[in-house]
PDB file of C-alpha atoms in Angstrom:
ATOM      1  CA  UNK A   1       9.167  -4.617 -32.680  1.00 91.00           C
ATOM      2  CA  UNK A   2       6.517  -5.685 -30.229  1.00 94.00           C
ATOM      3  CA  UNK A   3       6.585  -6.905 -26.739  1.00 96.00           C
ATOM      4  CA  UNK A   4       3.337  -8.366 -25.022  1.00 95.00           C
ATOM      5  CA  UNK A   5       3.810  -8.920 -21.555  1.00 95.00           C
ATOM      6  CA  UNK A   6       1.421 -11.088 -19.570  1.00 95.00           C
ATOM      7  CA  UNK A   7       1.136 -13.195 -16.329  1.00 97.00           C
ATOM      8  CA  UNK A   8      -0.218  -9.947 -13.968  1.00 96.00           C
ATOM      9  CA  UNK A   9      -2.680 -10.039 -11.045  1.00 97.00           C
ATOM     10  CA  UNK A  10      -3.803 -10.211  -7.653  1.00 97.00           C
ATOM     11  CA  UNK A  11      -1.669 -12.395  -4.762  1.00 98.00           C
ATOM     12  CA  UNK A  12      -1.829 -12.977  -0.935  1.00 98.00           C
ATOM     13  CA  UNK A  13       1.730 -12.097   0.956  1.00 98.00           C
ATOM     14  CA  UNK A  14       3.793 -15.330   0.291  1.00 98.00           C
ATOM     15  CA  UNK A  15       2.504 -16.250  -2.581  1.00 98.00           C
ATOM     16  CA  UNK A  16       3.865 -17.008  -6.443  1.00 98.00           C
ATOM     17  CA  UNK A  17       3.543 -14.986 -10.324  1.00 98.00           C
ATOM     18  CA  UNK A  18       5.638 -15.709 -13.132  1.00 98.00           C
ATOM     19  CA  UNK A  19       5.880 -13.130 -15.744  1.00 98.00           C
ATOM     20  CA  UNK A  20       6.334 -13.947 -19.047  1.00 98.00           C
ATOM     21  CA  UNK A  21       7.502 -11.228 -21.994  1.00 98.00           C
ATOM     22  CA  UNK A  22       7.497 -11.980 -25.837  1.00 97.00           C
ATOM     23  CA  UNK A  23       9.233  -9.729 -28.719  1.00 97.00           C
ATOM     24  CA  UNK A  24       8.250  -9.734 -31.891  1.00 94.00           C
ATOM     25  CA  UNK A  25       8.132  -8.449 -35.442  1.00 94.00           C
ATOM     26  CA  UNK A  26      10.876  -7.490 -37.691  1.00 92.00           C
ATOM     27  CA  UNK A  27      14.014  -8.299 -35.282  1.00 91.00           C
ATOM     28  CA  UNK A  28      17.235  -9.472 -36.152  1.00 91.00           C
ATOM     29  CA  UNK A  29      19.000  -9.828 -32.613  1.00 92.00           C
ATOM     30  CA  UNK A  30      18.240  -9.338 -29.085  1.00 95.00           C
ATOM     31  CA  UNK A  31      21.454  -8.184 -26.025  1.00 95.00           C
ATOM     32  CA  UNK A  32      20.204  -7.362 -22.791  1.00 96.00           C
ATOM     33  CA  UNK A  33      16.426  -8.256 -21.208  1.00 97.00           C
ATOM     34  CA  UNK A  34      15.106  -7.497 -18.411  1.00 98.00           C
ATOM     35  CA  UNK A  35      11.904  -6.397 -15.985  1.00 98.00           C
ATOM     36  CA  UNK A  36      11.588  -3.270 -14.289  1.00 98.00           C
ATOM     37  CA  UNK A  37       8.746  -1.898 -11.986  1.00 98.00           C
ATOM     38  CA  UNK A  38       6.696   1.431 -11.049  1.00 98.00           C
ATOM     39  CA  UNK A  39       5.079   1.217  -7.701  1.00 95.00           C
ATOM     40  CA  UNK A  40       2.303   3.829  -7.206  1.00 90.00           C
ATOM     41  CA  UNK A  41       4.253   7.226  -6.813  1.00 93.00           C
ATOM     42  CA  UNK A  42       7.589   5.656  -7.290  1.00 95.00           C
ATOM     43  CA  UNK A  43      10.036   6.047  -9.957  1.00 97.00           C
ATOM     44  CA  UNK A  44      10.625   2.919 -12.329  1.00 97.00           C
ATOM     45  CA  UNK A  45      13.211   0.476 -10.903  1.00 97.00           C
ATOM     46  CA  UNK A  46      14.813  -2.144 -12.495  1.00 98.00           C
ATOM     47  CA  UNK A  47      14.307  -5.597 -11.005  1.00 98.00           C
ATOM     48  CA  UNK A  48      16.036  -7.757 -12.735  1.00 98.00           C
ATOM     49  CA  UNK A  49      18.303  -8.246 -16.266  1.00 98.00           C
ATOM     50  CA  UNK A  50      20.031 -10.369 -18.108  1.00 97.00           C
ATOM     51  CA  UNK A  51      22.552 -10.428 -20.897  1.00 94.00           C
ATOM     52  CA  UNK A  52      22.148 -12.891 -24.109  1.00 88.00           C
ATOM     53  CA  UNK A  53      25.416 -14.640 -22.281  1.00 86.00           C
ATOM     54  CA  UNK A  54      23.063 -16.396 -19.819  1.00 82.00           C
ATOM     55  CA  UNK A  55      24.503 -13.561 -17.217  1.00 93.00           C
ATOM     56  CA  UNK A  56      21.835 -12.212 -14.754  1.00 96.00           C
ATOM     57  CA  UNK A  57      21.452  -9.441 -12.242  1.00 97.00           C
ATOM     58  CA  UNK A  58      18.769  -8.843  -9.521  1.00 98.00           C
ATOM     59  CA  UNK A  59      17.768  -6.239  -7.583  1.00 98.00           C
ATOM     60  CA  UNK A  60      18.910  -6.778  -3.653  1.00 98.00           C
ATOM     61  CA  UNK A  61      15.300  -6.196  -2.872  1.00 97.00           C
ATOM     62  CA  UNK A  62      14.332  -9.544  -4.832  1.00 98.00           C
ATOM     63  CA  UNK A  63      17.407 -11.493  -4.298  1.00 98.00           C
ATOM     64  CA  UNK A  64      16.654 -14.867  -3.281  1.00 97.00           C
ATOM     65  CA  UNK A  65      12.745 -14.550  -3.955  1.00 98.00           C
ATOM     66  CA  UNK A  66      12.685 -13.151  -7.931  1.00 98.00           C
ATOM     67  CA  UNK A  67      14.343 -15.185 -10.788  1.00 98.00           C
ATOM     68  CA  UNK A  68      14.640 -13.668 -14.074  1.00 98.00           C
ATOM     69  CA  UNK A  69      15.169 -16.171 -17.283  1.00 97.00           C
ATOM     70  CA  UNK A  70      15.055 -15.877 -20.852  1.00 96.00           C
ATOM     71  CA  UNK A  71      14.548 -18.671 -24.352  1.00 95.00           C
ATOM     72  CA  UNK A  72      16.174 -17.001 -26.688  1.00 94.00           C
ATOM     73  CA  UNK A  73      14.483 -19.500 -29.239  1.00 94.00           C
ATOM     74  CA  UNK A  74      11.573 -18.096 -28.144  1.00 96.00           C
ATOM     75  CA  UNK A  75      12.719 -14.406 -27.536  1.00 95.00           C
ATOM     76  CA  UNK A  76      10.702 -14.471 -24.278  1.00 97.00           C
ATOM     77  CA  UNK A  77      11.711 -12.963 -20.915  1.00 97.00           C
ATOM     78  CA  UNK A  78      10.314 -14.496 -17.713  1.00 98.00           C
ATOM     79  CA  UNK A  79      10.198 -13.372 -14.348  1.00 98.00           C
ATOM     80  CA  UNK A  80       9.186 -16.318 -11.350  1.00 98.00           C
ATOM     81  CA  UNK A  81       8.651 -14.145  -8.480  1.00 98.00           C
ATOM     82  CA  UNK A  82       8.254 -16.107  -5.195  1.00 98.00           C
ATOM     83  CA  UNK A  83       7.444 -15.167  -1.675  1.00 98.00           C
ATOM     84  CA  UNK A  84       6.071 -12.029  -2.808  1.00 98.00           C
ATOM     85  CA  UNK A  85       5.470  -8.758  -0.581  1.00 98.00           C
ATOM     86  CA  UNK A  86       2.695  -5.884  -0.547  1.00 97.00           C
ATOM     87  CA  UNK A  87       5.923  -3.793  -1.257  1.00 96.00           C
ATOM     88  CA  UNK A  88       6.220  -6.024  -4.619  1.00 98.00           C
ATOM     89  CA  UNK A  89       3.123  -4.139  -5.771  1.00 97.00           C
ATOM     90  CA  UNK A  90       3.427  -2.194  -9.000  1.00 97.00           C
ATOM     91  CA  UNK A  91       3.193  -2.299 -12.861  1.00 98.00           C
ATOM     92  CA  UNK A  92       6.089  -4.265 -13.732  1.00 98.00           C
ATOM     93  CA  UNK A  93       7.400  -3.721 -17.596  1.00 98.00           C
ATOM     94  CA  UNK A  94       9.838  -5.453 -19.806  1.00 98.00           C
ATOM     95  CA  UNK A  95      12.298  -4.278 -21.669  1.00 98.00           C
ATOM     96  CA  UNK A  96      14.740  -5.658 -24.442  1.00 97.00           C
ATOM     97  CA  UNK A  97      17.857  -3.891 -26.354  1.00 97.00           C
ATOM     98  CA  UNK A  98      17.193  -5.017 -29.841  1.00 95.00           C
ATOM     99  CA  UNK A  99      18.542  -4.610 -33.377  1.00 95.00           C
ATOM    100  CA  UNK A 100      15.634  -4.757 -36.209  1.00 93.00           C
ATOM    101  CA  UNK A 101      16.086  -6.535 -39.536  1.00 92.00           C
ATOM    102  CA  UNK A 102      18.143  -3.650 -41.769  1.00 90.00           C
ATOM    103  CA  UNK A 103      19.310  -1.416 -39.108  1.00 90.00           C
ATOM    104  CA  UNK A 104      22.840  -0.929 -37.203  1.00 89.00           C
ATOM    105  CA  UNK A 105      22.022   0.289 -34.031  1.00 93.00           C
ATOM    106  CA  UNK A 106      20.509  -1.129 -30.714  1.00 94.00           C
ATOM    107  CA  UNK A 107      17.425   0.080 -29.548  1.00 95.00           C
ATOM    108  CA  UNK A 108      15.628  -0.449 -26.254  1.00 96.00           C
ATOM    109  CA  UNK A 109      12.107  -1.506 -26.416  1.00 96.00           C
ATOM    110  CA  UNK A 110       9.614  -1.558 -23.754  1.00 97.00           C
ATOM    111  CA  UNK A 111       6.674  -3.762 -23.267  1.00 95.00           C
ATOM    112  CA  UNK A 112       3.103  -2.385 -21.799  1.00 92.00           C
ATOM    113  CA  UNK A 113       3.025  -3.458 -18.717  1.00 93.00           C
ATOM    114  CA  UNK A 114       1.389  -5.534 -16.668  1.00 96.00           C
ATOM    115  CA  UNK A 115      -0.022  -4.932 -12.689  1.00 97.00           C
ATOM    116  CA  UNK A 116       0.895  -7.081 -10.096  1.00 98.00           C
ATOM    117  CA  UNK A 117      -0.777  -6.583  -6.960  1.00 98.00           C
ATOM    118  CA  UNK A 118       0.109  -8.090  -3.091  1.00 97.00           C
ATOM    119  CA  UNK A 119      -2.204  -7.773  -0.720  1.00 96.00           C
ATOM    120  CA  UNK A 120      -4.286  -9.884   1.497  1.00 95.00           C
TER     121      UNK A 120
END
């Protein structure tokens, strides 16, 4: 199982990214998704998730500004992150909990990352 992540890069304060995540390979079913974050010297937070019910959660830092979404058709993630801050800065990483063709169990996976960075 693969996940690309893409949709990185440099923004002014105020200013709009969407995030986009794709699985793939050899999987048969896909639970939770979601998009965490690593600012510089910071532990990894988790931003935003949501369940293969539709059901979402943010973060009450990106409340109101971040919206996570997901086609399963498609098993893509997205993130639309609006009115963005310097303190939005970080590598931001996706995750999925995942069972692969043949196996039993749920695994997470975790995509590469990709850097967002706020500043004017």
């Amino acid at each position: 199982v693969q996940l690309q992540a893409s949709g990185g890069g440099l923004v002014q304060p105020g200013g709009s990214l969407r995030l986009s995540c794709t699985a793939s390979g050899s999987i048969f079913s896909i639970n939770d998704m979601g998009w965490y974050r690593q600012a510089p010297g910071k532990q990894r937070e988790s931003v935003a998730q949501t369940a293969s019910g539709g059901g979402t959660n943010h973060a009450e830092s990106v409340k109101g500004r971040f919206t996570i979404s997901r086609d399963n058709a498609k098993n893509t993630v997205y993130l639309q992150m609006n009115s963005l801050k310097p303190e939005d800065t970080g590598v931001y990483y996706c995750k999925i909990r995942a069972i692969r063709l043949g196996s039993s169990l749920w695994t997470d996976y975790w995509g590469q990352g990709t850097l967002v960075t706020v500043s004017s």
